[in-house]
Amino acid sequence: MNFEETVSFIRELYPQKEFVALHEPVFNGNEKKYLEECIDSTFVSSVGKYVDLFEEKIADFVGSRYAVATVNGTSALHISLLLANVANGDEVITQPLTFIATCNAISYIGAKPVFVDVDLETMGLSPKALESFLDAHCIREDGQCINKETGKVIRACVPMHTFGHPCKIDEIAEICEAWHIALVEDAAESLGSYYKNRHTGTFGKLAAFSFNGNKVITSGGGGCIVTDDEVLAKKAKHLTTTAKIPHRWEYVHDMIGYNYRMPNLNAALLVAQLEQLENFLADKRELASLYQNFFEKQKINFVTEPKLSNSNYWLNAVILKDIGERDRFLEYTNSRNVMTRPVWRLMNRLEMFKDAQCGTLENALWLEERVVNIPSGVRG
C-alpha cells in the first residue's frame, strides 16, 4: 500500500480540513431553528413535541410500528435485552468483533456473553458458526436453549451490523427461532442499511439504534428501541421513564426503572438530522465508490456492501495484508492529521470477558489484525 498516495487522496476528498476526522457530524439543516423552538417552549427534558415527532419519524423510516427514544444506543440495547426476558445468570450469544457497548448491555443484566465467529464477507455474526456452535454445545429442553457445558439458558442472540454492513440476519433469525432464542439486533451502526430490501433492525423481536456524535445522524448522544410489538413498546417507554405510573402530580413507580428517556433538546437535533438523512446516505455512497476505485488501483481490499444488501457505509474500511502493515498505516496517517482507527480489540481478549465461552473465532481473529477504518464523514 502506498501510504503517501492514500493520505493525499483522502485530503483531496476533504480539501477544507486541516485535520480529517474519522466521522465528523454535519449540521446544515434546521438544527438551530428547532433547538431555539425547543428552548423557547421550555420543554427541554424528556417530554416535548420533538421526542414524539422523532419517534414517529424514525419508526416510519425503518419500517417498524413503534420506536422509543433513549439517551444512547447502549441504554436502548440494555432495555431491549430486558424486554427479551434476559435475566441474571442467563447467557447471550453475540460476536467478538463488536464495540464494547454490546457486551456492556449484556453485563448490566448479570448475563454472560458467549462469542461466536463472524463472516469475512459481512464482518457480522456468521449463521454457519452460530448453527455449528448450537449443534455442538446446546440442547433444546422445555422450550429453551440450554448450554450443555454451563447448564445455563441461552436466552438471546445479539448480532451486530458491523460498520453498517448487514449480516445475514434472516438466516440468523431462522436459527434463533428453531432454538427458542430471542433475536435482538444491535443496529447501532446501520441506520439506512437494508438486507433484501428490508431495513436492519426489523428482523428480530427488538433492535437498538445509536445516534452518538459519530453516527450517520446524531444528537450528540441518543438512541432508540424499535419493535413491532405494542406491549413491548409500551413497556420500553415505561421502563425508560423510571417506571413512573402516569399521573398529573403523584410520583408512584411500580418497578425498578431507568432514567433513559431522550431529552427533547436532543430529539430536536435528530428531527432536523432526519430531514437530511437521504442526502447524507447518498453522499456516503458516493464517497465509498470513490474509495473503491482508488483502492482497486492500489490492489487493496476495500470493504464493500455484502450481497443482497444496501449498506449505509457508516465507516469505510480497508483490509490490509497483515498486522505489521496495519500498524504502519495507522502510525503514518494519524501522524499526518488523517484519523484512522483499527477495528475493535476482540471482546474475548478484554480482561472482563477473557473467561467467556467461545466458538471457533478464526475469521474474527484474522480481521482484527487487518481492518482499518478510514475517514467516512459526509462532505457536503
Coordinates of C-alpha atoms in Angstrom, one line a residue:
M1 CA 0.0 0.0 0.0
N2 CA 1.3 3.4 -0.9
F3 CA 0.7 5.4 2.3
E4 CA 1.6 8.8 0.8
E5 CA -0.8 8.5 -2.1
T6 CA -3.5 7.3 0.2
V7 CA -3.2 10.3 2.5
S8 CA -3.1 12.7 -0.5
F9 CA -6.2 11.1 -1.9
I10 CA -8.1 11.4 1.4
R11 CA -7.1 15.1 1.7
E12 CA -8.5 15.7 -1.8
L13 CA -11.8 14.3 -0.6
Y14 CA -11.8 16.7 2.4
P15 CA -9.9 19.7 1.0
Q16 CA -11.0 22.2 3.6
K17 CA -9.9 20.1 6.6
E18 CA -6.5 20.5 8.2
F19 CA -7.4 17.6 10.5
V20 CA -9.5 14.9 8.8
A21 CA -11.7 13.2 11.4
L22 CA -13.0 9.7 11.1
H23 CA -16.7 10.8 11.1
E24 CA -17.5 14.4 11.8
P25 CA -21.1 15.5 12.2
V26 CA -22.7 17.9 9.8
F27 CA -25.4 20.4 10.9
N28 CA -26.5 22.1 7.8
G29 CA -30.3 22.0 8.2
N30 CA -32.9 23.1 10.7
E31 CA -30.9 22.1 13.8
K32 CA -30.5 25.6 15.3
K33 CA -34.1 26.6 14.4
Y34 CA -35.6 23.5 16.1
L35 CA -33.3 23.9 19.1
E36 CA -34.4 27.5 19.6
E37 CA -38.0 26.4 19.3
C38 CA -37.4 23.8 21.9
I39 CA -35.7 26.2 24.3
D40 CA -38.4 28.8 23.9
S41 CA -41.0 26.1 24.7
T42 CA -39.1 25.4 28.0
F43 CA -39.7 21.7 27.4
V44 CA -36.1 20.6 27.2
S45 CA -36.2 17.4 29.1
S46 CA -37.8 14.0 28.3
V47 CA -41.3 15.5 27.5
G48 CA -41.8 17.6 24.4
K49 CA -43.1 17.6 20.8
Y50 CA -39.7 16.7 19.3
V51 CA -39.4 13.4 21.2
D52 CA -42.8 12.3 19.9
L53 CA -42.0 13.6 16.4
F54 CA -38.7 11.8 16.3
E55 CA -40.2 8.5 17.4
E56 CA -42.8 8.8 14.8
K57 CA -40.4 9.6 12.0
I58 CA -37.7 7.1 12.9
A59 CA -40.3 4.3 13.1
D60 CA -41.6 5.3 9.7
F61 CA -38.1 5.4 8.2
V62 CA -37.0 1.9 9.3
G63 CA -40.5 0.3 8.7
S64 CA -41.2 -0.5 12.3
R65 CA -44.5 0.0 14.1
Y66 CA -43.0 1.6 17.2
A67 CA -39.9 3.4 18.3
V68 CA -38.9 4.5 21.8
A69 CA -36.2 7.2 22.1
T70 CA -33.4 6.7 24.7
V71 CA -30.4 8.6 25.9
N72 CA -28.0 6.4 23.9
G73 CA -27.6 3.1 22.0
T74 CA -26.3 1.2 25.0
S75 CA -29.4 2.0 27.1
A76 CA -31.6 1.0 24.1
L77 CA -29.8 -2.4 23.9
H78 CA -30.0 -2.8 27.7
I79 CA -33.7 -2.3 27.8
S80 CA -34.2 -4.5 24.6
L81 CA -32.5 -7.4 26.4
L82 CA -34.6 -6.9 29.5
L83 CA -37.7 -7.0 27.3
A84 CA -36.4 -10.2 25.7
N85 CA -36.5 -11.7 29.2
V86 CA -32.8 -11.9 29.6
A87 CA -32.1 -12.3 33.3
N88 CA -29.2 -12.5 35.8
G89 CA -27.4 -15.8 35.1
D90 CA -28.6 -16.2 31.5
E91 CA -26.3 -16.4 28.5
V92 CA -26.4 -14.3 25.4
I93 CA -24.7 -15.2 22.1
T94 CA -23.0 -12.4 20.3
Q95 CA -20.0 -11.7 18.1
P96 CA -16.5 -10.9 19.5
L97 CA -15.9 -8.3 16.7
T98 CA -18.1 -5.5 18.1
F99 CA -18.0 -2.3 20.1
I100 CA -17.9 -2.7 23.9
A101 CA -21.4 -1.4 24.3
T102 CA -22.8 -4.7 23.0
C103 CA -21.2 -6.7 25.9
N104 CA -21.7 -3.9 28.4
A105 CA -25.5 -4.1 27.9
I106 CA -25.5 -7.8 28.4
S107 CA -23.4 -7.5 31.5
Y108 CA -25.6 -4.8 33.1
I109 CA -28.3 -7.5 33.5
G110 CA -25.8 -10.0 35.0
A111 CA -25.9 -12.2 31.9
K112 CA -22.8 -13.6 30.3
P113 CA -21.8 -13.2 26.6
V114 CA -20.9 -16.3 24.5
F115 CA -18.8 -15.4 21.5
V116 CA -19.4 -16.9 18.0
D117 CA -17.4 -16.2 14.9
V118 CA -18.2 -13.6 12.2
D119 CA -18.4 -14.0 8.4
L120 CA -15.5 -12.5 6.4
E121 CA -17.9 -11.0 3.9
T122 CA -20.1 -9.1 6.3
M123 CA -17.9 -8.9 9.5
G124 CA -21.1 -9.7 11.3
L125 CA -22.3 -12.8 13.2
S126 CA -22.0 -15.9 11.0
P127 CA -25.1 -18.1 10.8
K128 CA -23.0 -21.1 10.0
A129 CA -20.8 -20.5 13.0
L130 CA -23.9 -20.0 15.1
E131 CA -25.6 -23.2 14.0
S132 CA -22.4 -25.2 14.5
F133 CA -22.0 -23.8 18.0
L134 CA -25.6 -24.6 19.0
D135 CA -25.4 -28.1 17.5
A136 CA -22.1 -28.9 19.3
H137 CA -22.8 -27.3 22.7
C138 CA -26.6 -26.9 23.3
I139 CA -29.8 -28.9 23.7
R140 CA -33.4 -27.8 23.4
E141 CA -35.4 -28.6 26.5
D142 CA -38.8 -27.4 27.6
G143 CA -38.9 -24.6 25.0
Q144 CA -35.5 -23.3 26.0
C145 CA -31.9 -23.5 24.7
I146 CA -29.6 -25.0 27.3
N147 CA -25.9 -24.8 27.2
K148 CA -24.7 -28.3 28.0
E149 CA -21.3 -27.1 29.3
T150 CA -22.6 -24.5 31.7
G151 CA -26.2 -25.6 32.3
K152 CA -27.3 -22.0 31.7
V153 CA -30.2 -20.9 29.4
I154 CA -29.1 -19.1 26.3
R155 CA -31.8 -16.6 26.3
A156 CA -30.9 -14.2 23.4
C157 CA -28.7 -13.7 20.4
V158 CA -27.3 -10.2 19.6
P159 CA -25.8 -9.9 16.1
M160 CA -24.3 -6.5 15.1
H161 CA -24.4 -5.0 11.7
T162 CA -20.7 -4.1 11.6
F163 CA -19.9 -0.6 10.2
G164 CA -23.4 -0.5 8.8
H165 CA -23.0 -3.7 6.6
P166 CA -25.9 -6.0 7.2
C167 CA -25.1 -9.5 8.4
K168 CA -27.1 -12.5 7.1
I169 CA -29.8 -11.6 9.5
D170 CA -32.6 -13.7 8.0
E171 CA -30.6 -16.9 8.4
I172 CA -29.8 -15.9 12.0
A173 CA -33.4 -15.3 12.7
E174 CA -34.4 -18.7 11.4
I175 CA -31.8 -20.4 13.6
C176 CA -32.8 -18.4 16.7
E177 CA -36.5 -19.4 16.2
A178 CA -35.6 -23.0 15.8
W179 CA -33.5 -22.9 19.1
H180 CA -36.0 -20.8 21.1
I181 CA -33.6 -17.9 21.3
A182 CA -34.8 -14.3 21.3
L183 CA -33.2 -12.2 18.5
V184 CA -32.2 -8.7 19.5
E185 CA -30.4 -6.7 16.7
D186 CA -27.6 -4.4 17.6
A187 CA -28.4 -2.0 14.7
A188 CA -26.4 0.9 16.3
E189 CA -24.3 1.5 13.2
S190 CA -26.8 0.6 10.5
L191 CA -29.4 3.3 10.1
G192 CA -30.1 3.5 6.4
S193 CA -28.9 -0.1 5.7
Y194 CA -31.1 -2.7 4.1
Y195 CA -30.9 -6.5 3.7
K196 CA -33.1 -8.0 1.0
N197 CA -34.9 -4.6 0.7
R198 CA -35.8 -4.7 4.4
H199 CA -34.2 -2.3 6.9
T200 CA -31.9 -3.6 9.5
G201 CA -33.4 -3.8 13.0
T202 CA -36.7 -5.2 11.8
F203 CA -35.8 -8.9 11.7
G204 CA -35.8 -9.6 15.4
K205 CA -38.1 -9.0 18.4
L206 CA -36.4 -5.8 19.2
A207 CA -33.5 -3.7 18.0
A208 CA -31.3 -0.8 19.2
F209 CA -30.0 2.1 17.2
S210 CA -27.5 4.7 18.2
F211 CA -27.2 8.5 17.4
N212 CA -23.8 9.1 19.0
G213 CA -21.8 12.0 17.7
N214 CA -20.0 9.8 15.1
K215 CA -23.1 8.2 13.6
V216 CA -24.8 8.9 10.3
I217 CA -27.2 11.2 12.1
T218 CA -26.6 12.4 15.6
S219 CA -28.0 14.2 18.6
G220 CA -24.6 14.2 20.3
G221 CA -25.9 11.2 22.3
G222 CA -29.1 9.4 21.8
G223 CA -30.5 6.0 20.8
C224 CA -33.8 4.2 20.2
I225 CA -35.6 0.9 20.5
V226 CA -37.7 -0.3 17.6
T227 CA -40.2 -3.1 17.7
D228 CA -43.5 -4.2 16.1
D229 CA -44.9 -5.4 19.4
E230 CA -47.2 -2.9 21.0
V231 CA -46.9 -4.4 24.5
L232 CA -43.1 -4.3 24.4
A233 CA -43.1 -0.8 23.1
K234 CA -45.3 0.4 25.9
K235 CA -43.2 -1.4 28.5
A236 CA -40.0 0.0 26.9
K237 CA -41.4 3.5 27.3
H238 CA -42.4 2.7 30.9
L239 CA -39.0 1.2 31.9
T240 CA -37.0 4.1 30.3
T241 CA -39.2 6.7 32.2
T242 CA -38.2 5.4 35.7
A243 CA -41.3 3.1 35.6
K244 CA -43.5 6.0 36.8
I245 CA -47.2 5.4 36.6
P246 CA -48.7 8.4 34.6
H247 CA -50.4 10.9 36.9
R248 CA -50.7 14.7 36.8
W249 CA -49.0 15.1 40.1
E250 CA -48.3 11.9 42.1
Y251 CA -44.9 10.0 42.0
V252 CA -45.7 6.3 42.0
H253 CA -43.3 3.8 40.5
D254 CA -44.3 0.2 40.1
M255 CA -41.0 -1.5 39.3
I256 CA -37.2 -0.8 39.0
G257 CA -37.0 1.6 36.1
Y258 CA -34.3 3.6 34.3
N259 CA -33.8 7.3 33.6
Y260 CA -33.1 6.5 30.0
R261 CA -35.5 8.8 28.1
M262 CA -34.1 11.1 25.4
P263 CA -34.3 14.8 26.2
N264 CA -36.4 17.0 23.9
L265 CA -33.3 19.0 23.1
N266 CA -31.6 16.0 21.6
A267 CA -34.7 15.0 19.8
A268 CA -34.9 18.4 18.2
L269 CA -31.5 17.9 16.7
L270 CA -32.5 14.5 15.4
V271 CA -35.6 15.6 13.7
A272 CA -33.5 18.1 11.8
Q273 CA -30.9 15.5 11.0
L274 CA -33.6 13.0 9.8
E275 CA -34.7 15.7 7.2
Q276 CA -31.1 15.4 5.7
L277 CA -30.7 11.6 6.1
E278 CA -31.3 10.7 2.4
N279 CA -28.7 13.3 1.3
F280 CA -26.2 12.1 3.9
L281 CA -26.6 8.5 2.7
A282 CA -26.2 9.5 -1.0
D283 CA -23.0 11.4 -0.1
K284 CA -21.7 8.4 1.8
R285 CA -22.3 6.0 -1.1
E286 CA -20.6 8.4 -3.5
L287 CA -17.6 8.5 -1.1
A288 CA -17.5 4.7 -0.8
S289 CA -17.4 4.5 -4.6
L290 CA -14.5 6.9 -4.8
Y291 CA -12.6 4.9 -2.2
Q292 CA -13.4 1.6 -4.0
N293 CA -12.0 2.9 -7.3
F294 CA -8.9 4.3 -5.6
F295 CA -8.1 1.2 -3.6
E296 CA -8.7 -1.1 -6.6
K297 CA -5.8 0.6 -8.4
Q298 CA -3.7 0.0 -5.3
K299 CA -4.8 -3.6 -5.1
I300 CA -6.1 -3.0 -1.6
N301 CA -9.2 -4.8 -0.3
F302 CA -11.8 -2.0 0.3
V303 CA -14.8 -3.3 2.2
T304 CA -18.0 -3.1 0.1
E305 CA -21.6 -3.9 0.9
P306 CA -22.4 -7.7 1.1
K307 CA -24.6 -9.5 -1.4
L308 CA -28.3 -8.7 -1.2
S309 CA -27.5 -5.7 0.9
N310 CA -27.6 -1.9 0.6
S311 CA -25.2 -0.5 3.2
N312 CA -25.1 2.9 4.7
Y313 CA -21.3 2.8 4.6
W314 CA -21.2 4.3 8.1
L315 CA -17.5 3.7 8.5
N316 CA -15.4 2.8 5.4
A317 CA -12.7 0.2 5.9
V318 CA -9.8 -1.4 4.2
I319 CA -8.3 -4.9 4.9
L320 CA -4.5 -4.8 4.9
K321 CA -2.2 -7.7 4.3
D322 CA -1.1 -8.2 8.0
I323 CA -0.8 -6.6 11.4
G324 CA 2.5 -5.1 10.5
E325 CA 1.2 -3.1 7.5
R326 CA -1.9 -2.2 9.6
D327 CA 0.2 -0.7 12.4
R328 CA 2.5 1.2 10.0
F329 CA -0.5 2.7 8.2
L330 CA -2.1 3.7 11.5
E331 CA 1.1 5.5 12.6
Y332 CA 1.6 7.2 9.2
T333 CA -1.9 8.5 8.8
N334 CA -2.5 9.7 12.3
S335 CA 0.9 11.4 12.4
R336 CA -0.3 13.4 9.4
N337 CA -3.7 14.5 10.9
V338 CA -5.7 12.0 9.0
M339 CA -7.6 10.0 11.5
T340 CA -7.7 6.2 11.1
R341 CA -8.6 3.5 13.6
P342 CA -8.1 -0.2 13.8
V343 CA -11.2 -2.4 14.3
W344 CA -12.1 -3.0 18.0
R345 CA -10.0 -5.4 20.0
L346 CA -12.0 -8.7 20.2
M347 CA -14.3 -8.8 23.2
N348 CA -13.0 -12.2 24.3
R349 CA -9.5 -10.7 24.6
L350 CA -10.6 -8.0 27.0
E351 CA -10.0 -8.6 30.7
M352 CA -13.7 -8.6 31.6
F353 CA -14.6 -11.3 29.1
K354 CA -11.4 -13.4 28.9
D355 CA -13.2 -16.4 30.5
A356 CA -16.2 -16.3 28.3
Q357 CA -17.1 -19.4 26.3
C358 CA -16.1 -19.0 22.6
G359 CA -16.7 -20.9 19.4
T360 CA -14.1 -21.1 16.8
L361 CA -13.1 -17.5 16.0
E362 CA -10.7 -17.7 13.0
N363 CA -12.4 -15.0 11.0
A364 CA -12.7 -12.5 13.8
L365 CA -9.0 -13.0 14.7
W366 CA -8.0 -12.6 11.1
L367 CA -10.0 -9.4 10.7
E368 CA -8.8 -8.0 14.0
E369 CA -5.2 -7.9 12.6
R370 CA -6.0 -6.3 9.3
V371 CA -9.1 -4.0 9.3
V372 CA -8.6 -0.2 9.5
N373 CA -11.3 2.4 9.3
I374 CA -10.7 5.5 7.2
P375 CA -12.4 8.9 7.2
S376 CA -16.0 8.5 6.3
G377 CA -17.9 11.7 7.2
V378 CA -20.4 13.4 5.0
R379 CA -18.5 16.0 2.9
G380 CA -21.4 18.3 1.8

